[in-house]
Coordinates of N, CA and C in Angstrom, one line a residue:
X1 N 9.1 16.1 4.6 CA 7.8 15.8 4.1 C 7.0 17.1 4.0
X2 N 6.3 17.2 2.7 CA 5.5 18.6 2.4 C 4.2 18.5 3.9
X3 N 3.9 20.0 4.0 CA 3.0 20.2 5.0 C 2.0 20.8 3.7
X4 N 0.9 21.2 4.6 CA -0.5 22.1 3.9 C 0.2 23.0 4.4
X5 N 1.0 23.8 4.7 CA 1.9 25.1 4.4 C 2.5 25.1 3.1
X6 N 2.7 24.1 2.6 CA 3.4 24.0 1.7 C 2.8 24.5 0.2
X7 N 1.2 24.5 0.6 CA 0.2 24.7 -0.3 C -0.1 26.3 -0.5
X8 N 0.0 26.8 0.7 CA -0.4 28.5 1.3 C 0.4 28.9 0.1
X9 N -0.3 29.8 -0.8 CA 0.7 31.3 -1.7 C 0.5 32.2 -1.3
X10 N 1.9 32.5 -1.0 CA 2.7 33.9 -0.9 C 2.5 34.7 -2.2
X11 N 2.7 35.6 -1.8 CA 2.6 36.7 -3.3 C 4.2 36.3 -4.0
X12 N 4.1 36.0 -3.4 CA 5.8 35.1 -4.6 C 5.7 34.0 -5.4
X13 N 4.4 33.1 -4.4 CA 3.8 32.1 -5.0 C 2.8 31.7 -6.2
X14 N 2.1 33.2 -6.0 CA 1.6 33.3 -6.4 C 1.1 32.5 -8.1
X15 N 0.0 31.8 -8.2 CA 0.0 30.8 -9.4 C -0.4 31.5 -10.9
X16 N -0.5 32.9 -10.5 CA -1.0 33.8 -11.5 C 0.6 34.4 -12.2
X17 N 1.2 34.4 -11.0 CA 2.1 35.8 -11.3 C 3.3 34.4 -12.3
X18 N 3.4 34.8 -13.2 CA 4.6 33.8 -13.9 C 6.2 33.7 -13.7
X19 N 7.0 34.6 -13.0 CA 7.7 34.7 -11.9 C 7.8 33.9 -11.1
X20 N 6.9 33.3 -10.5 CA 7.0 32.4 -8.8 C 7.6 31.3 -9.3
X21 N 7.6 30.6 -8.4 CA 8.5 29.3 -8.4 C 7.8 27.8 -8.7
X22 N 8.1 27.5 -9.8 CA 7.0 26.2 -9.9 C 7.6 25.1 -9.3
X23 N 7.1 24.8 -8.7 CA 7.4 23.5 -7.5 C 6.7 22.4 -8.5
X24 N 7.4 21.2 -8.0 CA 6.8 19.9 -8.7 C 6.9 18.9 -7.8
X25 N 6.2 18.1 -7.6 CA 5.8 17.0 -6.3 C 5.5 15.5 -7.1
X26 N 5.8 14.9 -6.0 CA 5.7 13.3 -6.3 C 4.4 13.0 -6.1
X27 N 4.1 11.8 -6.7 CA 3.0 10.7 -6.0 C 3.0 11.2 -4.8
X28 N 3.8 10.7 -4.1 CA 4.0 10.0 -2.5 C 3.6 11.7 -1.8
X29 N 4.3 12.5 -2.3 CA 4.1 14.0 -1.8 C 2.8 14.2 -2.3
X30 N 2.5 14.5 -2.6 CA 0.6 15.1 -3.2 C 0.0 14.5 -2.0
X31 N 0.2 12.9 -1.9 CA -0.5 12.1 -1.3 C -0.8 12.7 0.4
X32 N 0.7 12.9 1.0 CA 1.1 13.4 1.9 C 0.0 14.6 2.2
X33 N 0.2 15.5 1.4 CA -0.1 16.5 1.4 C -1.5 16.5 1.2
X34 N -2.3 15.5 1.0 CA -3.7 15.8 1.1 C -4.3 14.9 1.8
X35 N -3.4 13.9 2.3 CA -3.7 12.9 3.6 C -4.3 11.9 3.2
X36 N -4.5 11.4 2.2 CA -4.6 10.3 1.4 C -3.6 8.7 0.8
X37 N -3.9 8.0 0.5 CA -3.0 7.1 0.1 C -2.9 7.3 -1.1
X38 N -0.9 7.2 -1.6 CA -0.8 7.0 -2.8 C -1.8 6.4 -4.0
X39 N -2.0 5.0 -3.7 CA -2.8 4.2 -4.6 C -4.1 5.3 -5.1
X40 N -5.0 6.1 -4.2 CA -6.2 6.5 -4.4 C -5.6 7.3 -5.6
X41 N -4.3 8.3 -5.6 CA -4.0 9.2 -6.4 C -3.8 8.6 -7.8
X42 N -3.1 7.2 -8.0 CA -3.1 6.0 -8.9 C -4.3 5.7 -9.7
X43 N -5.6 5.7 -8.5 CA -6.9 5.6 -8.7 C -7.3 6.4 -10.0
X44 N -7.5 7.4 -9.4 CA -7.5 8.8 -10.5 C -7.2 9.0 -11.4
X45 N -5.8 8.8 -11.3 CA -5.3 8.8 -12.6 C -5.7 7.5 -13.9
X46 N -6.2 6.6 -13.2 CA -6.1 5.6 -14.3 C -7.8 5.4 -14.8
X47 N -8.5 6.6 -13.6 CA -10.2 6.5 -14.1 C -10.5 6.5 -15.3
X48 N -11.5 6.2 -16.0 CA -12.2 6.7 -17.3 C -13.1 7.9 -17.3
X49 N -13.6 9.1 -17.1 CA -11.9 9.8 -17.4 C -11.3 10.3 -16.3
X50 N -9.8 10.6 -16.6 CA -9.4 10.9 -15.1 C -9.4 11.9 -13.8
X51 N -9.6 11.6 -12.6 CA -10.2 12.5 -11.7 C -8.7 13.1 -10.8
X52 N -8.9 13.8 -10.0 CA -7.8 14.8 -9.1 C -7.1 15.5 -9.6
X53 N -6.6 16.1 -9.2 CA -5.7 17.2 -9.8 C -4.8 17.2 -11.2
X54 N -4.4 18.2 -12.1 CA -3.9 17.9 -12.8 C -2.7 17.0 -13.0
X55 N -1.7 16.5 -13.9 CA -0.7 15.6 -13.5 C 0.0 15.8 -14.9
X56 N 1.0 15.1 -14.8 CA 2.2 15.3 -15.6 C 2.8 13.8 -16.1
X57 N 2.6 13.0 -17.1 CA 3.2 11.7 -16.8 C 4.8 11.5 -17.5
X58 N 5.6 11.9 -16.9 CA 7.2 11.7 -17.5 C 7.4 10.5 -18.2
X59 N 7.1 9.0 -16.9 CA 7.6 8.0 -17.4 C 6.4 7.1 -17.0
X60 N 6.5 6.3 -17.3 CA 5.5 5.2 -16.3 C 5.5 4.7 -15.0
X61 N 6.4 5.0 -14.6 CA 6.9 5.3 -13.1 C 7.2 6.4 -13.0
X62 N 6.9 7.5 -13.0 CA 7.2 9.1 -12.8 C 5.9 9.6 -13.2
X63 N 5.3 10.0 -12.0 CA 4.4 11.3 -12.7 C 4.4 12.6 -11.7
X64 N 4.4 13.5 -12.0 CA 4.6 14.8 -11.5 C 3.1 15.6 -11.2
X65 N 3.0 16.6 -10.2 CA 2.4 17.3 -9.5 C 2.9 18.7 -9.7
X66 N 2.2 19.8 -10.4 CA 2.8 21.1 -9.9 C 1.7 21.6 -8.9
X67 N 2.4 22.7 -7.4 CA 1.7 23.3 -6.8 C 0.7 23.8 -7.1
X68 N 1.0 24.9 -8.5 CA -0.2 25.6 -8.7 C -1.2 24.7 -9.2
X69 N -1.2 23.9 -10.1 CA -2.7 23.2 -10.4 C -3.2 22.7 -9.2
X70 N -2.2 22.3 -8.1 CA -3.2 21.6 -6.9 C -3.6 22.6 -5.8
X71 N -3.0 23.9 -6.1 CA -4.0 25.1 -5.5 C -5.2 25.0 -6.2
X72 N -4.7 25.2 -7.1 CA -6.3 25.4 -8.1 C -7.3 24.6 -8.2
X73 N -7.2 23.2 -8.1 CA -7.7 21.9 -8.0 C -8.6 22.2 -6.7
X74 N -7.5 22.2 -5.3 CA -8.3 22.4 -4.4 C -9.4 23.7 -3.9
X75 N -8.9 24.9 -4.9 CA -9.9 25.8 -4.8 C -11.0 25.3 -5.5
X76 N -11.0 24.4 -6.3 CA -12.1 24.3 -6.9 C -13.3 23.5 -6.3
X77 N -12.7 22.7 -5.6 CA -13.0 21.5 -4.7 C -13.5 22.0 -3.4
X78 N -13.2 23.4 -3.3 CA -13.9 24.1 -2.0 C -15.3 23.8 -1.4
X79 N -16.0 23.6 -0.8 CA -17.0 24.3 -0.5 C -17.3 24.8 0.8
X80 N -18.0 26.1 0.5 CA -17.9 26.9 2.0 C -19.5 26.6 2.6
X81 N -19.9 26.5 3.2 CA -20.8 26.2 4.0 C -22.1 27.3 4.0
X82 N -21.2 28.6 4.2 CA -22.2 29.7 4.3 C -22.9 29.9 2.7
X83 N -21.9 29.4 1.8 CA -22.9 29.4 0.3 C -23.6 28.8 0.1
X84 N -23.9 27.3 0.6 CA -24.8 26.4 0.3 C -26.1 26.9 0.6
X85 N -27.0 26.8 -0.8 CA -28.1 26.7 -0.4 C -29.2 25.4 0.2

């Protein structure tokens, strides 16, 4: 089962560098990985328009997750405390 290690870029990982390794994840994994239930991810996807991370739909049963957009997704999703005004 993926951890939030799984998420950490390495300079190998790196989502910039086009070399690294693009990883692709399930429903069930994303879900895992951000401690959420599948269905919410389902949620999202089927919003008008749709919300979470980018996605991939192969089949109608298959939709895919790459790492780097859900690095990016969640950097975006950050907020740091000391910035808030």
């Amino acid at each position: 089962m993926p951890s939030n290690a799984d998420l950490h870029a390495t300079p190998a990982e790196d989502p910039h560098d086009n070399d690294a390794p693009h990883i692709w994840r399930t429903t069930e994994e994303v879900a895992a990985i951000l401690t959420v239930d599948p269905s919410t991810l389902r949620r999202w996807r089927s919003a008008k328009p749709p919300q979470g991370p980018p996605f991939v739909r192969l089949t109608t049963r298959l939709t895919l997750y790459s790492t780097h957009d859900l690095q990016r997704w969640l950097a975006e999703h950050r907020i740091d405390p000391r910035e808030v005004t």
